[in-house]
mmCIF file of C-alpha atoms and ligand atoms in Angstrom:
data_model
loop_
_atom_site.group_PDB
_atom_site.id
_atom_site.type_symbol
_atom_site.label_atom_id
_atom_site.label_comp_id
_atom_site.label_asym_id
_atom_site.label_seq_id
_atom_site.Cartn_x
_atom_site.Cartn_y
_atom_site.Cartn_z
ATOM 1 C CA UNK A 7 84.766 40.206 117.908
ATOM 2 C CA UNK A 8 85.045 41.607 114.078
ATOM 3 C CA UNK A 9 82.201 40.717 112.083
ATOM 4 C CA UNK A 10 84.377 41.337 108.890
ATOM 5 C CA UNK A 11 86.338 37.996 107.856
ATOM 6 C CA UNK A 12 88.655 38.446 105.079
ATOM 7 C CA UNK A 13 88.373 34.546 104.223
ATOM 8 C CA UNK A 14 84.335 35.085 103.932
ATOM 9 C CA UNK A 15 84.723 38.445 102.046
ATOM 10 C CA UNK A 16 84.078 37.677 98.177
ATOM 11 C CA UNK A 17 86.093 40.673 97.076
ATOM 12 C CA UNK A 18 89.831 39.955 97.995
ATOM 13 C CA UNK A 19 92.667 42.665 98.282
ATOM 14 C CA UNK A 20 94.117 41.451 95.210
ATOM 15 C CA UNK A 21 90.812 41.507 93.452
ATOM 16 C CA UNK A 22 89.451 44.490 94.798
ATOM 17 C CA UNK A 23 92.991 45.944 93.615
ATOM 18 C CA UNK A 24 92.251 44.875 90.111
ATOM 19 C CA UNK A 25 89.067 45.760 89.285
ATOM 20 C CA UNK A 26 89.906 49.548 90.636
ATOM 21 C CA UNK A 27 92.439 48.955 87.670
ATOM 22 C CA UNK A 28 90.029 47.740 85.081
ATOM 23 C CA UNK A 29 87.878 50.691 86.060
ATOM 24 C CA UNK A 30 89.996 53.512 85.821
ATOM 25 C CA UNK A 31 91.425 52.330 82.541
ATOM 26 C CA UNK A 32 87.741 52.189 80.901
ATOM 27 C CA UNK A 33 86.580 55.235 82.486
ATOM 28 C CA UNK A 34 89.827 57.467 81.314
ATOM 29 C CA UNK A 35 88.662 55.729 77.879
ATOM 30 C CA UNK A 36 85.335 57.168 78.008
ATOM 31 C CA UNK A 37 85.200 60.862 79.693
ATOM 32 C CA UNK A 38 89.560 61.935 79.721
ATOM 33 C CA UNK A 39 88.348 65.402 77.479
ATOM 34 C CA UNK A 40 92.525 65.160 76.904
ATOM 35 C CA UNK A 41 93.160 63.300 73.373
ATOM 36 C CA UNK A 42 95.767 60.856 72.977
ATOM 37 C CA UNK A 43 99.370 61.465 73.155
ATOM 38 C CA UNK A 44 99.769 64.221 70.244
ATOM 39 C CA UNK A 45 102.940 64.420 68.042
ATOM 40 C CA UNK A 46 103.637 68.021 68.750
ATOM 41 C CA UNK A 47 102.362 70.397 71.407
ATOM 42 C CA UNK A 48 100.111 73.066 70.394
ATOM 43 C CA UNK A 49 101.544 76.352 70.372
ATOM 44 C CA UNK A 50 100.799 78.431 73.914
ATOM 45 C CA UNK A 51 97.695 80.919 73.424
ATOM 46 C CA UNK A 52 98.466 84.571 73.886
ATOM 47 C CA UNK A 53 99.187 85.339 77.373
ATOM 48 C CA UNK A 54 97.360 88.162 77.656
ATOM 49 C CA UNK A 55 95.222 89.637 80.540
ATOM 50 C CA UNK A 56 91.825 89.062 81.642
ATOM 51 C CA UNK A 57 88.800 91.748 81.691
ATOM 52 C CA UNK A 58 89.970 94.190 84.661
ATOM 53 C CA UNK A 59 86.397 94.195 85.956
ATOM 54 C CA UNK A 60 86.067 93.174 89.954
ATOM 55 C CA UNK A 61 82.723 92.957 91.901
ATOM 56 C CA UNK A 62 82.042 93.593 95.193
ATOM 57 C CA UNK A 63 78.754 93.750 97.350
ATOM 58 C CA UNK A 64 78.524 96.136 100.212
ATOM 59 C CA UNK A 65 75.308 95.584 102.124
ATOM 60 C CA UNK A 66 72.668 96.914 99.388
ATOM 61 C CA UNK A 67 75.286 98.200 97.102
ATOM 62 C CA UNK A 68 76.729 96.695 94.350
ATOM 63 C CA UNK A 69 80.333 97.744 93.262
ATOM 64 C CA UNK A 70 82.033 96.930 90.300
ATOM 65 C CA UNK A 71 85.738 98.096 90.045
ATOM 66 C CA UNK A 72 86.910 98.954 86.118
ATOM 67 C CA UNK A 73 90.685 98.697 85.860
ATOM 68 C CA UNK A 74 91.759 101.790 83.684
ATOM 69 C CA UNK A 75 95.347 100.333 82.848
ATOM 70 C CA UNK A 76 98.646 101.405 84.648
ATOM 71 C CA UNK A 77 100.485 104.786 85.201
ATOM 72 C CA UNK A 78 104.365 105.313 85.980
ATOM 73 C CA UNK A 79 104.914 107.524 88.752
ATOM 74 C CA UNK A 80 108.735 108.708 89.300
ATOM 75 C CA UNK A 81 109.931 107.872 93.008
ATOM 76 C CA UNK A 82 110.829 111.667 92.930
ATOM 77 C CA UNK A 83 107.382 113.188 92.975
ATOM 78 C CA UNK A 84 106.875 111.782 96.506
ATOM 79 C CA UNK A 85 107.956 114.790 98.797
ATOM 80 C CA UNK A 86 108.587 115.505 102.550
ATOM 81 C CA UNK A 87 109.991 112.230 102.667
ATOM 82 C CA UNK A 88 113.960 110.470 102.489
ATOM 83 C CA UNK A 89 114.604 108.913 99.062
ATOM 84 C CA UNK A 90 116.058 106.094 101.169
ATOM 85 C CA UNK A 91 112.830 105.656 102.900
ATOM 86 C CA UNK A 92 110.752 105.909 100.470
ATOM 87 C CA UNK A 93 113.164 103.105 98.324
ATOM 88 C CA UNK A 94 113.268 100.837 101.337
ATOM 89 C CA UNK A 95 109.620 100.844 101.935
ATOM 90 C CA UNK A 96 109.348 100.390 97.683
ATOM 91 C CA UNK A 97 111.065 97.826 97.701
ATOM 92 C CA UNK A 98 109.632 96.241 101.060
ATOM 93 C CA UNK A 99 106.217 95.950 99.452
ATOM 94 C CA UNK A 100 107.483 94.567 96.276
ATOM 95 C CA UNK A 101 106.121 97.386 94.163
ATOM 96 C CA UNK A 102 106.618 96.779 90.332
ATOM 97 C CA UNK A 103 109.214 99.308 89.488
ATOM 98 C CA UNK A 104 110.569 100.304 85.903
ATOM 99 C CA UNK A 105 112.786 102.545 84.260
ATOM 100 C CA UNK A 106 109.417 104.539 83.286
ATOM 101 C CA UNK A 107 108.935 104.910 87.450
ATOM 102 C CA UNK A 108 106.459 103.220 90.057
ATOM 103 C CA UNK A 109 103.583 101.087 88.641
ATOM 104 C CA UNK A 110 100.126 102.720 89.664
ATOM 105 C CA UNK A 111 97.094 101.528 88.944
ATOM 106 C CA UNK A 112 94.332 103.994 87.470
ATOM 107 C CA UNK A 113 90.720 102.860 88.610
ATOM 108 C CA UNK A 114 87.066 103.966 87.755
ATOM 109 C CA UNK A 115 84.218 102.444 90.315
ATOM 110 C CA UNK A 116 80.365 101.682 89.239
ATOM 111 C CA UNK A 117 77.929 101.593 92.043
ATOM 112 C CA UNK A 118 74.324 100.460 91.958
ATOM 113 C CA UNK A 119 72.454 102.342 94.361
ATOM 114 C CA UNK A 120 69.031 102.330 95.001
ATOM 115 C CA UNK A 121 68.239 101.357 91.038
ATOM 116 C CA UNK A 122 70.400 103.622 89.881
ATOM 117 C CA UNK A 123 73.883 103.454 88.097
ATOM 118 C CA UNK A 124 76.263 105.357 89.552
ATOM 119 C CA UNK A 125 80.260 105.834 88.001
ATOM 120 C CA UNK A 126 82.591 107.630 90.032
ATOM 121 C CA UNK A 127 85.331 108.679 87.611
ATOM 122 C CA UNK A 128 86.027 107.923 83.888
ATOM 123 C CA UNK A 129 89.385 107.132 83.686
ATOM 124 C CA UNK A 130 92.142 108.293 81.006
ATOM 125 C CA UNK A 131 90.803 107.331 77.988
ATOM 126 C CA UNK A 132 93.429 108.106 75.492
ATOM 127 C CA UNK A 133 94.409 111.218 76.813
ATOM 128 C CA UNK A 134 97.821 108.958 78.197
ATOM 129 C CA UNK A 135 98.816 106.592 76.031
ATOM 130 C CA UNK A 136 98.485 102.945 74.923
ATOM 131 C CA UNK A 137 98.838 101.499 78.887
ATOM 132 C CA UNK A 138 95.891 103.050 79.981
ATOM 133 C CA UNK A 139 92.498 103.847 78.598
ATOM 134 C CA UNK A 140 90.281 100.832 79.068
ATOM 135 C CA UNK A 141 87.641 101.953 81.434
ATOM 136 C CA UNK A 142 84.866 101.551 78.880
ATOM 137 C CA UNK A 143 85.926 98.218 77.146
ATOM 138 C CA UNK A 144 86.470 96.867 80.797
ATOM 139 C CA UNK A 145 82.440 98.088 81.401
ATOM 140 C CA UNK A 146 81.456 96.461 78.850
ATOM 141 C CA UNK A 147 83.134 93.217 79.602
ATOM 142 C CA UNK A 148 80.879 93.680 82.859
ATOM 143 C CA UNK A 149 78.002 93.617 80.881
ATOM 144 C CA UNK A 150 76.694 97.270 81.589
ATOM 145 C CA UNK A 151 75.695 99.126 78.736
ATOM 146 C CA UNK A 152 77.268 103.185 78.793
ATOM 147 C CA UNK A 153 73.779 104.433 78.205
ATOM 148 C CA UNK A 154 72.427 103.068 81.318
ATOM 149 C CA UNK A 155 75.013 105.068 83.415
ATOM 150 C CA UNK A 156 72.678 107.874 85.499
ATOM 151 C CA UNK A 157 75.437 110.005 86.451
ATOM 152 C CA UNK A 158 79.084 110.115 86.504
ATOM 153 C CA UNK A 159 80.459 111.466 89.939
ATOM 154 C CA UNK A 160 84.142 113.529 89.316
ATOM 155 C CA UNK A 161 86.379 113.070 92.531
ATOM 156 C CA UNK A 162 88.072 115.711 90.649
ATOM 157 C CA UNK A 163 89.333 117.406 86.908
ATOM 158 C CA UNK A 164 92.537 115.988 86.306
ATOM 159 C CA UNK A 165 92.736 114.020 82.439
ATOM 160 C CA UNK A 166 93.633 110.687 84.562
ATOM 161 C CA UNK A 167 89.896 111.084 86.161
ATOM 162 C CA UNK A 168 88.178 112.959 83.107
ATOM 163 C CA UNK A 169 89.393 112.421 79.960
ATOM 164 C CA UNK A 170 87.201 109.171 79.946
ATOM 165 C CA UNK A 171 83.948 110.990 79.721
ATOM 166 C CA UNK A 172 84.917 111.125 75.795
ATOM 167 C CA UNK A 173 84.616 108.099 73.505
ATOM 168 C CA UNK A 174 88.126 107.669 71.068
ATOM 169 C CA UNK A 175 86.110 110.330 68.579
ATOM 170 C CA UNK A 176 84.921 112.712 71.059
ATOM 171 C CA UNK A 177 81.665 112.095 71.595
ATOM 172 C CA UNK A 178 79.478 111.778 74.840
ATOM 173 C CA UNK A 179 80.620 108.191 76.678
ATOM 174 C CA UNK A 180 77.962 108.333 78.386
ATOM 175 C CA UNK A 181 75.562 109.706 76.676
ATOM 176 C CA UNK A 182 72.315 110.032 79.329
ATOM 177 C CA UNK A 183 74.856 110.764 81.884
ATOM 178 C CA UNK A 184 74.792 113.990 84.378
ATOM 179 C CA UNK A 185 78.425 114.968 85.153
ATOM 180 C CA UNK A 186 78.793 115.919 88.457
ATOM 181 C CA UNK A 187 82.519 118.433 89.731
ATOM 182 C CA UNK A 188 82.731 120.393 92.379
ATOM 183 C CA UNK A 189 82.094 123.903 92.273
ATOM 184 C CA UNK A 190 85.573 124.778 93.268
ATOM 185 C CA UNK A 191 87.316 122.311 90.830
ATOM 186 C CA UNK A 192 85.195 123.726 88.408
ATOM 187 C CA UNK A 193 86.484 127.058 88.919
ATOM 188 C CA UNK A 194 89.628 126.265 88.575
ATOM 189 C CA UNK A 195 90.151 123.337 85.988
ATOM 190 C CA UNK A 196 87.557 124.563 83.670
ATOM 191 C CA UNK A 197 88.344 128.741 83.307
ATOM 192 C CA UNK A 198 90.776 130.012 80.352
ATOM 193 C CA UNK A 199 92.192 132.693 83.157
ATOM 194 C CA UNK A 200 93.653 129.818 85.231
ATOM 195 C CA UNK A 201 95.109 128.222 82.550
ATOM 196 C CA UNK A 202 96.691 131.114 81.154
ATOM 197 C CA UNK A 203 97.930 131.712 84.896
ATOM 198 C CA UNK A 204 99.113 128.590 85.253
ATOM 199 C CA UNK A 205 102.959 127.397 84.210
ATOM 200 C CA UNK A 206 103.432 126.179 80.771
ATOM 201 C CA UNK A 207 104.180 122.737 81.578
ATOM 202 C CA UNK A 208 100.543 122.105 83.175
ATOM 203 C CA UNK A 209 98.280 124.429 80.503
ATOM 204 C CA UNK A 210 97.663 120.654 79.106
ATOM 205 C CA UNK A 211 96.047 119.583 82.059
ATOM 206 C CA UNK A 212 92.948 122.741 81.878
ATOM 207 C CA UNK A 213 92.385 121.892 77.923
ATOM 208 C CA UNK A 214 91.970 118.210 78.642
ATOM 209 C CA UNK A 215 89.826 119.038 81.553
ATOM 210 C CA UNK A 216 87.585 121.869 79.275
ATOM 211 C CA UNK A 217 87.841 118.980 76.303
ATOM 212 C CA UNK A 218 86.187 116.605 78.372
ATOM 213 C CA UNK A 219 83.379 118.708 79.647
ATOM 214 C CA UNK A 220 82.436 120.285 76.503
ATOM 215 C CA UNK A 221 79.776 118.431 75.344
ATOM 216 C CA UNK A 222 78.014 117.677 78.449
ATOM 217 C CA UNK A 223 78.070 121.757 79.207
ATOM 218 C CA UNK A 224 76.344 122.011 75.092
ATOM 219 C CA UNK A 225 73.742 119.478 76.439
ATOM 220 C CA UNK A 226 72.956 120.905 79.407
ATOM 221 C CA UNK A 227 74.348 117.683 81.858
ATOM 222 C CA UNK A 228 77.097 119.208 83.367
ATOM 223 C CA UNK A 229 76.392 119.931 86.855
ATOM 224 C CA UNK A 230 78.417 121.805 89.372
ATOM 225 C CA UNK A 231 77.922 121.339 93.339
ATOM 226 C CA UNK A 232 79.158 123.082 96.868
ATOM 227 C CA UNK A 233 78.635 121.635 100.267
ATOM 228 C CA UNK A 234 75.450 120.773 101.002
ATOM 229 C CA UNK A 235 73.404 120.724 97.830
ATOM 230 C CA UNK A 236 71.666 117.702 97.285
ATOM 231 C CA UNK A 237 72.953 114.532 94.752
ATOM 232 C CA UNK A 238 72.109 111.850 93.161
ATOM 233 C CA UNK A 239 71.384 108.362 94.753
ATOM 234 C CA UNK A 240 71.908 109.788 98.302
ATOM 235 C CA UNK A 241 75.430 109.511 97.729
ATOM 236 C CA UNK A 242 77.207 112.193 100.226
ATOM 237 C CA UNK A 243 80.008 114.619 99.118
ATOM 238 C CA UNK A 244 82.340 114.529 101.524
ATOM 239 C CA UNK A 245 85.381 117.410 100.447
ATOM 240 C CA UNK A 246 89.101 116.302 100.530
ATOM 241 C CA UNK A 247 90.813 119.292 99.239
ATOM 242 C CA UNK A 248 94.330 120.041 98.481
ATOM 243 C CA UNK A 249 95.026 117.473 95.200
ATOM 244 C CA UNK A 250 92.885 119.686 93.921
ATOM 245 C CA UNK A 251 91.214 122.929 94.900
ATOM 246 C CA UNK A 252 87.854 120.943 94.975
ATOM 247 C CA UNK A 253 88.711 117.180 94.955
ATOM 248 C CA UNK A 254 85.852 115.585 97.140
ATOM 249 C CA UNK A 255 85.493 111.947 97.950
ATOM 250 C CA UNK A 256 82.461 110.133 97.292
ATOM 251 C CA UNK A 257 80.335 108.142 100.655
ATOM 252 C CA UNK A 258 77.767 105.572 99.754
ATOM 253 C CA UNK A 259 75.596 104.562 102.103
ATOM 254 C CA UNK A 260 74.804 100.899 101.937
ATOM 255 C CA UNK A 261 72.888 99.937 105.165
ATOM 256 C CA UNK A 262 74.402 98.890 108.640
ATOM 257 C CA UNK A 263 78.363 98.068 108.137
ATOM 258 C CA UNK A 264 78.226 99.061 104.840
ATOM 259 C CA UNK A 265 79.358 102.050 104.222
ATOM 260 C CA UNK A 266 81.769 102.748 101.087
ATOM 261 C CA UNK A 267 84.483 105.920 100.073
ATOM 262 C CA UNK A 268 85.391 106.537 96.817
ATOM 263 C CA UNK A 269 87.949 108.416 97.896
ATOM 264 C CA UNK A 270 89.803 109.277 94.732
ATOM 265 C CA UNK A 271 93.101 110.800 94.981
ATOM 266 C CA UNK A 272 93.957 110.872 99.138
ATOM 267 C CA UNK A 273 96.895 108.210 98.293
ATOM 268 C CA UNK A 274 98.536 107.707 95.120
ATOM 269 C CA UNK A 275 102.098 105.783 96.686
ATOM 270 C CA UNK A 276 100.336 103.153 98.973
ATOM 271 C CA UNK A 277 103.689 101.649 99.748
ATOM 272 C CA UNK A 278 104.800 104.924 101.148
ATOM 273 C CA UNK A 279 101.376 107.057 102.052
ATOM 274 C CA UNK A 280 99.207 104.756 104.834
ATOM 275 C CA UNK A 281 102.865 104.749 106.267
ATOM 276 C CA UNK A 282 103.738 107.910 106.532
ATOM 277 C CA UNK A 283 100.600 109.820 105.391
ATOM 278 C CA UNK A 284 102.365 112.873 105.729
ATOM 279 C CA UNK A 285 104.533 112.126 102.958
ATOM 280 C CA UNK A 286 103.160 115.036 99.383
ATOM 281 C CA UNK A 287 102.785 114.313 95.765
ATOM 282 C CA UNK A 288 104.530 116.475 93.393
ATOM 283 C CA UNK A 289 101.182 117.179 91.983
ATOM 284 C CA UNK A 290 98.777 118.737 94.875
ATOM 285 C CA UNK A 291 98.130 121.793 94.324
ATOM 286 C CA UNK A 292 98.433 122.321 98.022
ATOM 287 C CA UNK A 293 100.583 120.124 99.449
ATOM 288 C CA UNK A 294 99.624 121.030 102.969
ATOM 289 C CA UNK A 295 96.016 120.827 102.678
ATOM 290 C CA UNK A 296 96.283 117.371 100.742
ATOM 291 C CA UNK A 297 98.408 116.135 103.663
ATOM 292 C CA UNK A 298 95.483 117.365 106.160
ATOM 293 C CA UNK A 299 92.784 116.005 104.036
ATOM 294 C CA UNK A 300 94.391 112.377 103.621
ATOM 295 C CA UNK A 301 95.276 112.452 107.353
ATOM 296 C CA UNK A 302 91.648 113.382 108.032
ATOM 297 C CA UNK A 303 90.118 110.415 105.879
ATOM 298 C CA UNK A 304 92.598 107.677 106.933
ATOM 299 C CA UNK A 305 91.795 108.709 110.589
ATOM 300 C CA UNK A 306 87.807 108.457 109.832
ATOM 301 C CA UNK A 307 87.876 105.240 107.624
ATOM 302 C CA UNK A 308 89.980 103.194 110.396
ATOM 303 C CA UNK A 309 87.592 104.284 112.564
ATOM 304 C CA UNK A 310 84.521 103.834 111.174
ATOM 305 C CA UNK A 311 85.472 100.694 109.434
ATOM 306 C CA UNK A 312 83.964 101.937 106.177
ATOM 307 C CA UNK A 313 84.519 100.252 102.624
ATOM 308 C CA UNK A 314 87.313 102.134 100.634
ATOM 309 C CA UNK A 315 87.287 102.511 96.597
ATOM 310 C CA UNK A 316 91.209 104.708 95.764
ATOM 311 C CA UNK A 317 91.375 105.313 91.972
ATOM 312 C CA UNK A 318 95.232 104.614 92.405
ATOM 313 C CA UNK A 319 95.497 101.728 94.929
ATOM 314 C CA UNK A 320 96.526 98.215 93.537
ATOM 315 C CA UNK A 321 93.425 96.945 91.354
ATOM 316 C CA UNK A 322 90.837 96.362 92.131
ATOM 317 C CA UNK A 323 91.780 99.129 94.962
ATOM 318 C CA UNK A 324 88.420 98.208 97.192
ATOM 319 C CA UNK A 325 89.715 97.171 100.766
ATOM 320 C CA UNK A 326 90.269 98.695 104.534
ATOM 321 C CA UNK A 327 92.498 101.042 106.084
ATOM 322 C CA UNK A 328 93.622 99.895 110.000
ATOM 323 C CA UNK A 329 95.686 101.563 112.283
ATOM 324 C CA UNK A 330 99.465 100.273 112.444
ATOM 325 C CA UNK A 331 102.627 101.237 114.311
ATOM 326 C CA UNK A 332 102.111 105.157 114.201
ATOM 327 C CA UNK A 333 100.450 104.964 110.661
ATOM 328 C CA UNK A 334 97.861 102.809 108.709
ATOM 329 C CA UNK A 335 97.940 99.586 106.753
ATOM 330 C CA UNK A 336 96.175 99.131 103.595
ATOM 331 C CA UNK A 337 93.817 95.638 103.957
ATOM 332 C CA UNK A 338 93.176 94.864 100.323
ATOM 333 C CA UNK A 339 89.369 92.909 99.548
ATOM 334 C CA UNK A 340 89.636 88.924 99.045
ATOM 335 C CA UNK A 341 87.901 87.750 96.091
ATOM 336 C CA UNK A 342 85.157 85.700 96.551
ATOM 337 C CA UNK A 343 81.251 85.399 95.813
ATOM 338 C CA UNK A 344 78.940 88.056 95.493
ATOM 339 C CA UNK A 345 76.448 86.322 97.256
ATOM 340 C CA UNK A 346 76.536 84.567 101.143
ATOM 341 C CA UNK A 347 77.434 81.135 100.900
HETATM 342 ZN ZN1 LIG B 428 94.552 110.614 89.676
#
């Protein structure tokens, strides 16, 4: 037997129907935050971009991805590949394409290790145009100041990585900052001989490099480093050659499953590259030993399960690499908190 008697109940349907009514129209009257029909619509702010700043906790680290802007890379420069492959897999992965080449995002990573600030690379600053360039307005929109930054970490000399050590006037970016490059990137990037060596089209690259490290050499915080010598924050060298004579990828330790590699330049196509790893950039300087060394790394990082940073995966570029179908697959981060729930 129902207790409930709709004869006995003093709210009827019909009544109960109304006074939802009544309510709703007195409470859109008191807290709508929309005012009344207006005569014309406002005109649409600026549809502009928000701060490329992205945070991520790894056990006791704490990563903060700074979007640098966008490069254009020509389909062309990827090598020991089919155009047609490389086109189908473009266009498989819906990769923003223009007339300039293949969108390619240019990233800079913070970590906070162990009470200390750590940046691994500085981005273009305006060493490449108007696209690109906004690693230190992005850092700021994170709230971090540029003299608080401990040391900056080089995966390697090129302008794209570099440039951003210097403020739009040349001046220290960071200016209580050790720079740390490899010895053998150092040797290379940095000496007048190599540049005058070197073919005329790529002399640029050694004065931006020798630019950028100029005033951190005059005030004594410009270290070099070679397998095995000790660095800041406990953070591990690990050395990815062929990109560059001394390119090295950066390994954070942040406590069980929590491992992180800035890994810098190993892929710069990830449409194409977890694929078919085996696939060069125009731009190594050894093609053969940047193939070995990216092999080598996707191998360990699907294995291991570590974090990965790339400086020229899709923003924020901080994911997983898993094994797939002969080659890897690129497991981008979801956003979410930076604390458990
Ligand atoms: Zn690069």
């Amino acid at each position: 037997m129902s207790i409930f008697h709709p004869s006995r109940c003093p709210l009827s349907a019909g009544s109960v129907r109304a006074s939802w009514a009544a309510l709703a129209v007195s409470l859109a009257a008191v807290v709508s935050p929309f005012p009344a029909q207006a005569d014309t619509i406002p005109p649409a702010p600026a549809f502009a971009q928000v701060p490329g700043v992205y945070r991520q906790v790894i056990g006791d680290l704490q990563v903060t991805a700074l979007f640098d802007g966008v490069a254009f890379l020509p389909a062309s420069n990827l090598k020991a590949i089919a155009a047609a492959t490389t086109d189908a897999w473009l266009n498989a992965a819906y990769v923003p394409r223009s007339a300039k080449g293949i969108q390619t995002a240019v990233n800079a990573y913070l970590v906070r290790t162990g009470g200390q600030l750590v940046l691994v690379d500085a981005g273009t600053a305006s060493c490449f145009g108007p696209s690109l360039g906004q690693v230190l307005s992005n850092l700021k929109a994170a709230e971090v100041r540029p003299e608080d930054v401990h040391d900056v970490l080089l995966t390697h000399a090129h302008p794209d990585h570099m440039c951003g050590l210097l403020t739009a006037d040349g001046k220290m970016a960071y200016p209580n900052a050790t720079i740390w490059l490899s010895a053998d990137d150092a040797a290379y990037w940095l000496s007048t001989d190599s540049r005058d060596q070197a073919p005329q089209a790529l002399r640029g690259l050694f004065d931006m490099a020798r630019h950028a490290a100029a005033p951190y050499q005059a005030a004594g915080r410009f270290k070099t480093f070679q397998a095995g010598d000790a660095l800041p924050a406990g953070v591990e060298a690990l050395p990815s050659p062929g990109h560059t004579p001394g390119h090295t990828s950066w390994l954070f330790h942040g406590g069980p499953d929590a491992t992180l590699l800035v890994w810098g330049d190993i892929v710069h196509y990830h449409a194409v590259q977890f694929r078919r790893p085996q696939a060069a950039f125009e731009y190594d300087s050894n093609r053969q030993r940047a193939v070995a060394s990216r092999k080598r790394l996707l191998a360990q990082v699907a294995d291991e399960g570590w974090w990965v940073a790339g400086a020229h995966l899709p923003f924020p570029g901080i994911g997983h690499v898993r094994h797939e179908a002969g080659g890897y697959r690129w497991v981008p981060a979801e956003f979410g908190p930076t604390s458990a729930p």
